[in-house]
Amino acid sequence: MNIRKGKFFKDGKLCPHAEYTMPIWNAMLKADLLVFAAPVYALHTRAQMKALLDHLCCHWMVHRPDKAMFTKRAVILMNSIGASNREAQKDIATSLQWLGISDVRCLGFGLIEGVNWKELSDKRKNKINRKVINLAEKYVSFKPGHMGLKVRVLFNICKMIHKGLLKKEETPSADNQHWIDNGWI
Ligand SMILES: Cc1cc2nc3c(=O)[nH]c(=O)nc-3n(C[C@H](O)[C@H](O)[C@H](O)COP(=O)(O)O)c2cc1C
């Protein structure tokens, strides 16, 4: 078996990059609100963000989800040159959904006038600032998120998959053991 794959299926702590990814994951578990801020590169989220999200997919509902994620709230802030950056927002939103987070808001803005903040007119900077402040005001007081319909459906599909796999396994895989330990199967 491919070593990297083997580690993925056992425990995220065994990953060769765990010293970088585990502190982020542990901080996510403790946080009241998760904020992902990234620019668009070649129509998608930047590779560094994608690399982090790839590492976290061992906690997707198809593998070993953490129940703390079911009540998290998250915000995705996305900047690009052009006005529309929905595809890049989706790169992150899809990952968050599979981590089990239902309450995700996206705010995308196009810089239009330049490639970075310093090149923008005060008018545009103020417009972007206002949008971010308006969004931030929705999160001033703490409110836990709730498992929405989409995540609930995905969770139940994964539950059926894990139940089916358990019948075939002589000893439960780390994924299945995680589902057993959480009392989900
Ligand atoms: C390699 C590269 C690719 C980019 N691709 C896009 C793109 O596809 N669409 C877009 O609207 N902006 C694109 N941009 C513009 C960036 O999203 C924008 O300048 C952003 O503010 C850069 O943020 P940063 O300074 O944090 O890297 C690209 C920039 C770079 C450097």
JSON list of C-alpha atoms and ligand atoms in Angstrom, two decimals:
[
{"chain": "A", "resi": 1, "resn": "MET", "atom": "CA", "xyz": [0.00, 0.00, 0.00]},
{"chain": "A", "resi": 2, "resn": "ASN", "atom": "CA", "xyz": [1.15, 3.52, -0.74]},
{"chain": "A", "resi": 3, "resn": "ILE", "atom": "CA", "xyz": [2.64, 4.87, 2.53]},
{"chain": "A", "resi": 4, "resn": "ARG", "atom": "CA", "xyz": [0.95, 8.26, 2.30]},
{"chain": "A", "resi": 5, "resn": "LYS", "atom": "CA", "xyz": [-2.42, 6.63, 1.67]},
{"chain": "A", "resi": 6, "resn": "GLY", "atom": "CA", "xyz": [-1.87, 4.20, 4.56]},
{"chain": "A", "resi": 7, "resn": "LYS", "atom": "CA", "xyz": [-1.22, 7.08, 6.95]},
{"chain": "A", "resi": 8, "resn": "PHE", "atom": "CA", "xyz": [-4.24, 8.99, 5.65]},
{"chain": "A", "resi": 9, "resn": "PHE", "atom": "CA", "xyz": [-6.47, 6.03, 6.43]},
{"chain": "A", "resi": 10, "resn": "LYS", "atom": "CA", "xyz": [-5.02, 5.58, 9.94]},
{"chain": "A", "resi": 11, "resn": "ASP", "atom": "CA", "xyz": [-4.51, 8.95, 11.59]},
{"chain": "A", "resi": 12, "resn": "GLY", "atom": "CA", "xyz": [-3.88, 12.51, 10.40]},
{"chain": "A", "resi": 13, "resn": "LYS", "atom": "CA", "xyz": [-1.16, 12.80, 13.07]},
{"chain": "A", "resi": 14, "resn": "LEU", "atom": "CA", "xyz": [0.98, 10.31, 11.10]},
{"chain": "A", "resi": 15, "resn": "CYS", "atom": "CA", "xyz": [1.11, 12.60, 8.06]},
{"chain": "A", "resi": 16, "resn": "PRO", "atom": "CA", "xyz": [4.64, 13.94, 7.28]},
{"chain": "A", "resi": 17, "resn": "HIS", "atom": "CA", "xyz": [3.13, 17.44, 7.34]},
{"chain": "A", "resi": 18, "resn": "ALA", "atom": "CA", "xyz": [1.34, 16.98, 10.68]},
{"chain": "A", "resi": 19, "resn": "GLU", "atom": "CA", "xyz": [3.50, 19.60, 12.41]},
{"chain": "A", "resi": 20, "resn": "TYR", "atom": "CA", "xyz": [1.94, 22.20, 10.10]},
{"chain": "A", "resi": 21, "resn": "THR", "atom": "CA", "xyz": [-1.57, 20.87, 9.68]},
{"chain": "A", "resi": 22, "resn": "MET", "atom": "CA", "xyz": [-2.39, 19.59, 13.19]},
{"chain": "A", "resi": 23, "resn": "PRO", "atom": "CA", "xyz": [-2.07, 23.01, 14.91]},
{"chain": "A", "resi": 24, "resn": "ILE", "atom": "CA", "xyz": [-4.51, 24.41, 12.33]},
{"chain": "A", "resi": 25, "resn": "TRP", "atom": "CA", "xyz": [-6.93, 21.52, 12.78]},
{"chain": "A", "resi": 26, "resn": "ASN", "atom": "CA", "xyz": [-6.72, 21.79, 16.59]},
{"chain": "A", "resi": 27, "resn": "ALA", "atom": "CA", "xyz": [-7.37, 25.54, 16.39]},
{"chain": "A", "resi": 28, "resn": "MET", "atom": "CA", "xyz": [-10.37, 24.86, 14.12]},
{"chain": "A", "resi": 29, "resn": "LEU", "atom": "CA", "xyz": [-11.79, 22.45, 16.69]},
{"chain": "A", "resi": 30, "resn": "LYS", "atom": "CA", "xyz": [-11.64, 25.15, 19.38]},
{"chain": "A", "resi": 31, "resn": "ALA", "atom": "CA", "xyz": [-12.78, 28.13, 17.29]},
{"chain": "A", "resi": 32, "resn": "ASP", "atom": "CA", "xyz": [-16.25, 29.72, 17.54]},
{"chain": "A", "resi": 33, "resn": "LEU", "atom": "CA", "xyz": [-16.03, 30.95, 13.94]},
{"chain": "A", "resi": 34, "resn": "LEU", "atom": "CA", "xyz": [-13.85, 29.71, 11.08]},
{"chain": "A", "resi": 35, "resn": "VAL", "atom": "CA", "xyz": [-12.74, 32.36, 8.60]},
{"chain": "A", "resi": 36, "resn": "PHE", "atom": "CA", "xyz": [-11.07, 31.30, 5.35]},
{"chain": "A", "resi": 37, "resn": "ALA", "atom": "CA", "xyz": [-9.58, 34.22, 3.43]},
{"chain": "A", "resi": 38, "resn": "ALA", "atom": "CA", "xyz": [-7.92, 33.55, 0.10]},
{"chain": "A", "resi": 39, "resn": "PRO", "atom": "CA", "xyz": [-7.35, 35.05, -3.34]},
{"chain": "A", "resi": 40, "resn": "VAL", "atom": "CA", "xyz": [-8.28, 33.53, -6.69]},
{"chain": "A", "resi": 41, "resn": "TYR", "atom": "CA", "xyz": [-5.46, 32.09, -8.76]},
{"chain": "A", "resi": 42, "resn": "ALA", "atom": "CA", "xyz": [-6.38, 30.66, -12.17]},
{"chain": "A", "resi": 43, "resn": "LEU", "atom": "CA", "xyz": [-10.10, 30.70, -11.37]},
{"chain": "A", "resi": 44, "resn": "HIS", "atom": "CA", "xyz": [-9.73, 28.61, -8.20]},
{"chain": "A", "resi": 45, "resn": "THR", "atom": "CA", "xyz": [-8.60, 29.01, -4.66]},
{"chain": "A", "resi": 46, "resn": "ARG", "atom": "CA", "xyz": [-4.82, 29.29, -4.31]},
{"chain": "A", "resi": 47, "resn": "ALA", "atom": "CA", "xyz": [-2.82, 26.06, -4.12]},
{"chain": "A", "resi": 48, "resn": "GLN", "atom": "CA", "xyz": [-1.74, 26.63, -0.51]},
{"chain": "A", "resi": 49, "resn": "MET", "atom": "CA", "xyz": [-5.37, 26.73, 0.62]},
{"chain": "A", "resi": 50, "resn": "LYS", "atom": "CA", "xyz": [-6.19, 23.66, -1.47]},
{"chain": "A", "resi": 51, "resn": "ALA", "atom": "CA", "xyz": [-3.21, 21.81, 0.04]},
{"chain": "A", "resi": 52, "resn": "LEU", "atom": "CA", "xyz": [-4.48, 22.52, 3.55]},
{"chain": "A", "resi": 53, "resn": "LEU", "atom": "CA", "xyz": [-8.02, 21.43, 2.63]},
{"chain": "A", "resi": 54, "resn": "ASP", "atom": "CA", "xyz": [-6.64, 18.23, 1.05]},
{"chain": "A", "resi": 55, "resn": "HIS", "atom": "CA", "xyz": [-4.94, 17.40, 4.35]},
{"chain": "A", "resi": 56, "resn": "LEU", "atom": "CA", "xyz": [-8.17, 17.94, 6.27]},
{"chain": "A", "resi": 57, "resn": "CYS", "atom": "CA", "xyz": [-10.21, 15.59, 4.10]},
{"chain": "A", "resi": 58, "resn": "CYS", "atom": "CA", "xyz": [-9.29, 12.68, 6.42]},
{"chain": "A", "resi": 59, "resn": "HIS", "atom": "CA", "xyz": [-11.96, 14.38, 8.59]},
{"chain": "A", "resi": 60, "resn": "TRP", "atom": "CA", "xyz": [-14.57, 14.41, 5.84]},
{"chain": "A", "resi": 61, "resn": "MET", "atom": "CA", "xyz": [-17.78, 12.56, 6.64]},
{"chain": "A", "resi": 62, "resn": "VAL", "atom": "CA", "xyz": [-16.73, 9.69, 4.36]},
{"chain": "A", "resi": 63, "resn": "HIS", "atom": "CA", "xyz": [-13.76, 9.09, 6.69]},
{"chain": "A", "resi": 64, "resn": "ARG", "atom": "CA", "xyz": [-13.43, 10.29, 10.31]},
{"chain": "A", "resi": 65, "resn": "PRO", "atom": "CA", "xyz": [-15.59, 13.38, 10.86]},
{"chain": "A", "resi": 66, "resn": "ASP", "atom": "CA", "xyz": [-15.32, 15.31, 14.12]},
{"chain": "A", "resi": 67, "resn": "LYS", "atom": "CA", "xyz": [-18.70, 16.07, 15.68]},
{"chain": "A", "resi": 68, "resn": "ALA", "atom": "CA", "xyz": [-17.42, 19.52, 16.72]},
{"chain": "A", "resi": 69, "resn": "MET", "atom": "CA", "xyz": [-17.74, 20.51, 13.05]},
{"chain": "A", "resi": 70, "resn": "PHE", "atom": "CA", "xyz": [-21.52, 19.94, 13.02]},
{"chain": "A", "resi": 71, "resn": "THR", "atom": "CA", "xyz": [-22.08, 23.09, 15.10]},
{"chain": "A", "resi": 72, "resn": "LYS", "atom": "CA", "xyz": [-19.38, 25.32, 13.58]},
{"chain": "A", "resi": 73, "resn": "ARG", "atom": "CA", "xyz": [-20.07, 28.46, 11.58]},
{"chain": "A", "resi": 74, "resn": "ALA", "atom": "CA", "xyz": [-17.73, 29.51, 8.80]},
{"chain": "A", "resi": 75, "resn": "VAL", "atom": "CA", "xyz": [-17.08, 32.46, 6.51]},
{"chain": "A", "resi": 76, "resn": "ILE", "atom": "CA", "xyz": [-15.23, 32.40, 3.21]},
{"chain": "A", "resi": 77, "resn": "LEU", "atom": "CA", "xyz": [-13.68, 35.69, 2.06]},
{"chain": "A", "resi": 78, "resn": "MET", "atom": "CA", "xyz": [-12.46, 35.60, -1.53]},
{"chain": "A", "resi": 79, "resn": "ASN", "atom": "CA", "xyz": [-10.67, 38.31, -3.50]},
{"chain": "A", "resi": 80, "resn": "SER", "atom": "CA", "xyz": [-9.85, 38.35, -7.18]},
{"chain": "A", "resi": 81, "resn": "ILE", "atom": "CA", "xyz": [-9.23, 40.81, -9.98]},
{"chain": "A", "resi": 82, "resn": "GLY", "atom": "CA", "xyz": [-12.51, 40.01, -11.69]},
{"chain": "A", "resi": 83, "resn": "ALA", "atom": "CA", "xyz": [-15.87, 40.44, -10.02]},
{"chain": "A", "resi": 84, "resn": "SER", "atom": "CA", "xyz": [-17.08, 36.85, -9.95]},
{"chain": "A", "resi": 85, "resn": "ASN", "atom": "CA", "xyz": [-15.19, 34.27, -7.94]},
{"chain": "A", "resi": 86, "resn": "ARG", "atom": "CA", "xyz": [-17.92, 31.74, -7.15]},
{"chain": "A", "resi": 87, "resn": "GLU", "atom": "CA", "xyz": [-15.90, 28.77, -8.41]},
{"chain": "A", "resi": 88, "resn": "ALA", "atom": "CA", "xyz": [-13.04, 29.56, -6.03]},
{"chain": "A", "resi": 89, "resn": "GLN", "atom": "CA", "xyz": [-15.46, 30.04, -3.12]},
{"chain": "A", "resi": 90, "resn": "LYS", "atom": "CA", "xyz": [-16.93, 26.64, -3.95]},
{"chain": "A", "resi": 91, "resn": "ASP", "atom": "CA", "xyz": [-13.47, 25.00, -3.65]},
{"chain": "A", "resi": 92, "resn": "ILE", "atom": "CA", "xyz": [-13.52, 25.88, 0.05]},
{"chain": "A", "resi": 93, "resn": "ALA", "atom": "CA", "xyz": [-17.27, 25.57, 0.62]},
{"chain": "A", "resi": 94, "resn": "THR", "atom": "CA", "xyz": [-17.33, 21.99, -0.72]},
{"chain": "A", "resi": 95, "resn": "SER", "atom": "CA", "xyz": [-14.59, 20.99, 1.71]},
{"chain": "A", "resi": 96, "resn": "LEU", "atom": "CA", "xyz": [-16.39, 22.61, 4.63]},
{"chain": "A", "resi": 97, "resn": "GLN", "atom": "CA", "xyz": [-19.61, 20.86, 3.73]},
{"chain": "A", "resi": 98, "resn": "TRP", "atom": "CA", "xyz": [-17.87, 17.48, 3.71]},
{"chain": "A", "resi": 99, "resn": "LEU", "atom": "CA", "xyz": [-16.25, 18.32, 7.05]},
{"chain": "A", "resi": 100, "resn": "GLY", "atom": "CA", "xyz": [-19.84, 18.60, 8.31]},
{"chain": "A", "resi": 101, "resn": "ILE", "atom": "CA", "xyz": [-20.27, 22.39, 8.50]},
{"chain": "A", "resi": 102, "resn": "SER", "atom": "CA", "xyz": [-23.69, 23.64, 7.38]},
{"chain": "A", "resi": 103, "resn": "ASP", "atom": "CA", "xyz": [-23.53, 27.31, 8.33]},
{"chain": "A", "resi": 104, "resn": "VAL", "atom": "CA", "xyz": [-21.20, 28.74, 5.67]},
{"chain": "A", "resi": 105, "resn": "ARG", "atom": "CA", "xyz": [-21.41, 32.26, 4.25]},
{"chain": "A", "resi": 106, "resn": "CYS", "atom": "CA", "xyz": [-19.33, 33.50, 1.32]},
{"chain": "A", "resi": 107, "resn": "LEU", "atom": "CA", "xyz": [-18.24, 37.04, 0.53]},
{"chain": "A", "resi": 108, "resn": "GLY", "atom": "CA", "xyz": [-16.41, 37.54, -2.71]},
{"chain": "A", "resi": 109, "resn": "PHE", "atom": "CA", "xyz": [-15.14, 40.80, -4.08]},
{"chain": "A", "resi": 110, "resn": "GLY", "atom": "CA", "xyz": [-13.36, 41.83, -7.26]},
{"chain": "A", "resi": 111, "resn": "LEU", "atom": "CA", "xyz": [-10.55, 44.36, -6.87]},
{"chain": "A", "resi": 112, "resn": "ILE", "atom": "CA", "xyz": [-11.13, 45.48, -10.52]},
{"chain": "A", "resi": 113, "resn": "GLU", "atom": "CA", "xyz": [-8.88, 48.54, -10.29]},
{"chain": "A", "resi": 114, "resn": "GLY", "atom": "CA", "xyz": [-5.61, 46.73, -9.50]},
{"chain": "A", "resi": 115, "resn": "VAL", "atom": "CA", "xyz": [-3.96, 43.49, -8.45]},
{"chain": "A", "resi": 116, "resn": "ASN", "atom": "CA", "xyz": [-3.54, 44.38, -4.79]},
{"chain": "A", "resi": 117, "resn": "TRP", "atom": "CA", "xyz": [-5.05, 46.53, -2.03]},
{"chain": "A", "resi": 118, "resn": "LYS", "atom": "CA", "xyz": [-2.56, 49.42, -2.42]},
{"chain": "A", "resi": 119, "resn": "GLU", "atom": "CA", "xyz": [-3.61, 49.98, -6.03]},
{"chain": "A", "resi": 120, "resn": "LEU", "atom": "CA", "xyz": [-7.30, 50.52, -5.22]},
{"chain": "A", "resi": 121, "resn": "SER", "atom": "CA", "xyz": [-9.05, 53.88, -4.99]},
{"chain": "A", "resi": 122, "resn": "ASP", "atom": "CA", "xyz": [-10.38, 54.96, -1.58]},
{"chain": "A", "resi": 123, "resn": "LYS", "atom": "CA", "xyz": [-13.90, 54.60, -2.95]},
{"chain": "A", "resi": 124, "resn": "ARG", "atom": "CA", "xyz": [-13.38, 50.91, -3.76]},
{"chain": "A", "resi": 125, "resn": "LYS", "atom": "CA", "xyz": [-11.50, 50.25, -0.52]},
{"chain": "A", "resi": 126, "resn": "ASN", "atom": "CA", "xyz": [-14.38, 51.78, 1.45]},
{"chain": "A", "resi": 127, "resn": "LYS", "atom": "CA", "xyz": [-16.93, 49.71, -0.45]},
{"chain": "A", "resi": 128, "resn": "ILE", "atom": "CA", "xyz": [-15.05, 46.49, 0.33]},
{"chain": "A", "resi": 129, "resn": "ASN", "atom": "CA", "xyz": [-14.53, 47.53, 3.97]},
{"chain": "A", "resi": 130, "resn": "ARG", "atom": "CA", "xyz": [-18.25, 48.24, 4.35]},
{"chain": "A", "resi": 131, "resn": "LYS", "atom": "CA", "xyz": [-19.19, 44.83, 2.95]},
{"chain": "A", "resi": 132, "resn": "VAL", "atom": "CA", "xyz": [-16.80, 43.05, 5.32]},
{"chain": "A", "resi": 133, "resn": "ILE", "atom": "CA", "xyz": [-17.98, 45.06, 8.34]},
{"chain": "A", "resi": 134, "resn": "ASN", "atom": "CA", "xyz": [-21.65, 44.36, 7.49]},
{"chain": "A", "resi": 135, "resn": "LEU", "atom": "CA", "xyz": [-20.87, 40.66, 7.36]},
{"chain": "A", "resi": 136, "resn": "ALA", "atom": "CA", "xyz": [-18.79, 40.76, 10.56]},
{"chain": "A", "resi": 137, "resn": "GLU", "atom": "CA", "xyz": [-21.72, 42.34, 12.42]},
{"chain": "A", "resi": 138, "resn": "LYS", "atom": "CA", "xyz": [-23.70, 39.13, 11.91]},
{"chain": "A", "resi": 139, "resn": "TYR", "atom": "CA", "xyz": [-21.11, 37.31, 14.03]},
{"chain": "A", "resi": 140, "resn": "VAL", "atom": "CA", "xyz": [-20.70, 39.70, 16.96]},
{"chain": "A", "resi": 141, "resn": "SER", "atom": "CA", "xyz": [-22.55, 37.40, 19.33]},
{"chain": "A", "resi": 142, "resn": "PHE", "atom": "CA", "xyz": [-21.80, 33.70, 19.50]},
{"chain": "A", "resi": 143, "resn": "LYS", "atom": "CA", "xyz": [-24.43, 31.36, 18.05]},
{"chain": "A", "resi": 144, "resn": "PRO", "atom": "CA", "xyz": [-23.70, 27.70, 17.35]},
{"chain": "A", "resi": 145, "resn": "GLY", "atom": "CA", "xyz": [-24.44, 26.39, 13.87]},
{"chain": "A", "resi": 146, "resn": "HIS", "atom": "CA", "xyz": [-26.88, 23.54, 13.24]},
{"chain": "A", "resi": 147, "resn": "MET", "atom": "CA", "xyz": [-26.67, 20.51, 11.02]},
{"chain": "A", "resi": 148, "resn": "GLY", "atom": "CA", "xyz": [-28.60, 21.46, 7.88]},
{"chain": "A", "resi": 149, "resn": "LEU", "atom": "CA", "xyz": [-30.45, 19.16, 5.51]},
{"chain": "A", "resi": 150, "resn": "LYS", "atom": "CA", "xyz": [-27.59, 18.72, 3.00]},
{"chain": "A", "resi": 151, "resn": "VAL", "atom": "CA", "xyz": [-25.04, 17.75, 5.65]},
{"chain": "A", "resi": 152, "resn": "ARG", "atom": "CA", "xyz": [-27.61, 15.50, 7.36]},
{"chain": "A", "resi": 153, "resn": "VAL", "atom": "CA", "xyz": [-28.26, 13.65, 4.08]},
{"chain": "A", "resi": 154, "resn": "LEU", "atom": "CA", "xyz": [-24.52, 13.26, 3.37]},
{"chain": "A", "resi": 155, "resn": "PHE", "atom": "CA", "xyz": [-23.91, 12.07, 6.93]},
{"chain": "A", "resi": 156, "resn": "ASN", "atom": "CA", "xyz": [-26.63, 9.42, 6.62]},
{"chain": "A", "resi": 157, "resn": "ILE", "atom": "CA", "xyz": [-25.29, 8.23, 3.25]},
{"chain": "A", "resi": 158, "resn": "CYS", "atom": "CA", "xyz": [-21.82, 7.89, 4.84]},
{"chain": "A", "resi": 159, "resn": "LYS", "atom": "CA", "xyz": [-23.37, 6.04, 7.77]},
{"chain": "A", "resi": 160, "resn": "MET", "atom": "CA", "xyz": [-24.90, 3.49, 5.37]},
{"chain": "A", "resi": 161, "resn": "ILE", "atom": "CA", "xyz": [-21.56, 3.10, 3.59]},
{"chain": "A", "resi": 162, "resn": "HIS", "atom": "CA", "xyz": [-19.72, 2.51, 6.89]},
{"chain": "A", "resi": 163, "resn": "LYS", "atom": "CA", "xyz": [-22.34, 0.02, 8.08]},
{"chain": "A", "resi": 164, "resn": "GLY", "atom": "CA", "xyz": [-21.96, -1.88, 4.82]},
{"chain": "A", "resi": 165, "resn": "LEU", "atom": "CA", "xyz": [-18.16, -1.86, 5.02]},
{"chain": "A", "resi": 166, "resn": "LEU", "atom": "CA", "xyz": [-18.19, -3.05, 8.63]},
{"chain": "A", "resi": 167, "resn": "LYS", "atom": "CA", "xyz": [-20.00, -6.24, 7.61]},
{"chain": "A", "resi": 168, "resn": "LYS", "atom": "CA", "xyz": [-17.19, -7.04, 5.16]},
{"chain": "A", "resi": 169, "resn": "GLU", "atom": "CA", "xyz": [-14.22, -6.18, 7.40]},
{"chain": "A", "resi": 170, "resn": "GLU", "atom": "CA", "xyz": [-12.56, -8.73, 9.68]},
{"chain": "A", "resi": 171, "resn": "THR", "atom": "CA", "xyz": [-11.18, -5.94, 11.86]},
{"chain": "A", "resi": 172, "resn": "PRO", "atom": "CA", "xyz": [-12.71, -2.47, 11.55]},
{"chain": "A", "resi": 173, "resn": "SER", "atom": "CA", "xyz": [-10.69, 0.10, 9.62]},
{"chain": "A", "resi": 174, "resn": "ALA", "atom": "CA", "xyz": [-9.66, 3.28, 11.46]},
{"chain": "A", "resi": 175, "resn": "ASP", "atom": "CA", "xyz": [-12.55, 5.03, 9.67]},
{"chain": "A", "resi": 176, "resn": "ASN", "atom": "CA", "xyz": [-15.08, 2.47, 10.83]},
{"chain": "A", "resi": 177, "resn": "GLN", "atom": "CA", "xyz": [-13.63, 2.31, 14.34]},
{"chain": "A", "resi": 178, "resn": "HIS", "atom": "CA", "xyz": [-14.11, 6.08, 14.54]},
{"chain": "A", "resi": 179, "resn": "TRP", "atom": "CA", "xyz": [-17.79, 5.71, 13.59]},
{"chain": "A", "resi": 180, "resn": "ILE", "atom": "CA", "xyz": [-18.19, 2.91, 16.19]},
{"chain": "A", "resi": 181, "resn": "ASP", "atom": "CA", "xyz": [-16.43, 4.96, 18.92]},
{"chain": "A", "resi": 182, "resn": "ASN", "atom": "CA", "xyz": [-18.78, 7.87, 18.25]},
{"chain": "A", "resi": 183, "resn": "GLY", "atom": "CA", "xyz": [-21.81, 5.57, 18.50]},
{"chain": "A", "resi": 184, "resn": "TRP", "atom": "CA", "xyz": [-22.88, 6.39, 14.93]},
{"chain": "A", "resi": 185, "resn": "ILE", "atom": "CA", "xyz": [-22.88, 2.75, 13.72]},
{"chain": "B", "resi": 1, "resn": "LIG", "atom": "C1", "xyz": [-0.95, 33.56, -10.60]},
{"chain": "B", "resi": 1, "resn": "LIG", "atom": "C2", "xyz": [-2.17, 34.43, -10.45]},
{"chain": "B", "resi": 1, "resn": "LIG", "atom": "C3", "xyz": [-3.36, 34.01, -11.02]},
{"chain": "B", "resi": 1, "resn": "LIG", "atom": "C4", "xyz": [-4.50, 34.79, -10.90]},
{"chain": "B", "resi": 1, "resn": "LIG", "atom": "N1", "xyz": [-5.68, 34.34, -11.47]},
{"chain": "B", "resi": 1, "resn": "LIG", "atom": "C5", "xyz": [-6.78, 35.10, -11.37]},
{"chain": "B", "resi": 1, "resn": "LIG", "atom": "C6", "xyz": [-8.01, 34.67, -11.98]},
{"chain": "B", "resi": 1, "resn": "LIG", "atom": "O1", "xyz": [-8.10, 33.62, -12.56]},
{"chain": "B", "resi": 1, "resn": "LIG", "atom": "N2", "xyz": [-9.09, 35.48, -11.87]},
{"chain": "B", "resi": 1, "resn": "LIG", "atom": "C7", "xyz": [-9.04, 36.69, -11.22]},
{"chain": "B", "resi": 1, "resn": "LIG", "atom": "O2", "xyz": [-10.05, 37.38, -11.18]},
{"chain": "B", "resi": 1, "resn": "LIG", "atom": "N3", "xyz": [-7.91, 37.11, -10.60]},
{"chain": "B", "resi": 1, "resn": "LIG", "atom": "C8", "xyz": [-6.78, 36.35, -10.67]},
{"chain": "B", "resi": 1, "resn": "LIG", "atom": "N4", "xyz": [-5.61, 36.78, -10.08]},
{"chain": "B", "resi": 1, "resn": "LIG", "atom": "C9", "xyz": [-5.62, 38.02, -9.33]},
{"chain": "B", "resi": 1, "resn": "LIG", "atom": "C10", "xyz": [-5.63, 37.80, -7.82]},
{"chain": "B", "resi": 1, "resn": "LIG", "atom": "O3", "xyz": [-6.74, 37.06, -7.40]},
{"chain": "B", "resi": 1, "resn": "LIG", "atom": "C11", "xyz": [-5.66, 39.14, -7.08]},
{"chain": "B", "resi": 1, "resn": "LIG", "atom": "O4", "xyz": [-4.64, 39.96, -7.56]},
{"chain": "B", "resi": 1, "resn": "LIG", "atom": "C12", "xyz": [-5.51, 38.92, -5.58]},
{"chain": "B", "resi": 1, "resn": "LIG", "atom": "O5", "xyz": [-5.80, 40.14, -4.95]},
{"chain": "B", "resi": 1, "resn": "LIG", "atom": "C13", "xyz": [-4.09, 38.45, -5.22]},
{"chain": "B", "resi": 1, "resn": "LIG", "atom": "O6", "xyz": [-4.02, 38.28, -3.82]},
{"chain": "B", "resi": 1, "resn": "LIG", "atom": "P1", "xyz": [-2.60, 38.06, -3.11]},
{"chain": "B", "resi": 1, "resn": "LIG", "atom": "O7", "xyz": [-1.89, 39.39, -3.24]},
{"chain": "B", "resi": 1, "resn": "LIG", "atom": "O8", "xyz": [-2.95, 37.74, -1.69]},
{"chain": "B", "resi": 1, "resn": "LIG", "atom": "O9", "xyz": [-1.87, 36.96, -3.83]},
{"chain": "B", "resi": 1, "resn": "LIG", "atom": "C14", "xyz": [-4.46, 36.00, -10.20]},
{"chain": "B", "resi": 1, "resn": "LIG", "atom": "C15", "xyz": [-3.24, 36.41, -9.63]},
{"chain": "B", "resi": 1, "resn": "LIG", "atom": "C16", "xyz": [-2.12, 35.65, -9.75]},
{"chain": "B", "resi": 1, "resn": "LIG", "atom": "C17", "xyz": [-0.82, 36.12, -9.12]}
]
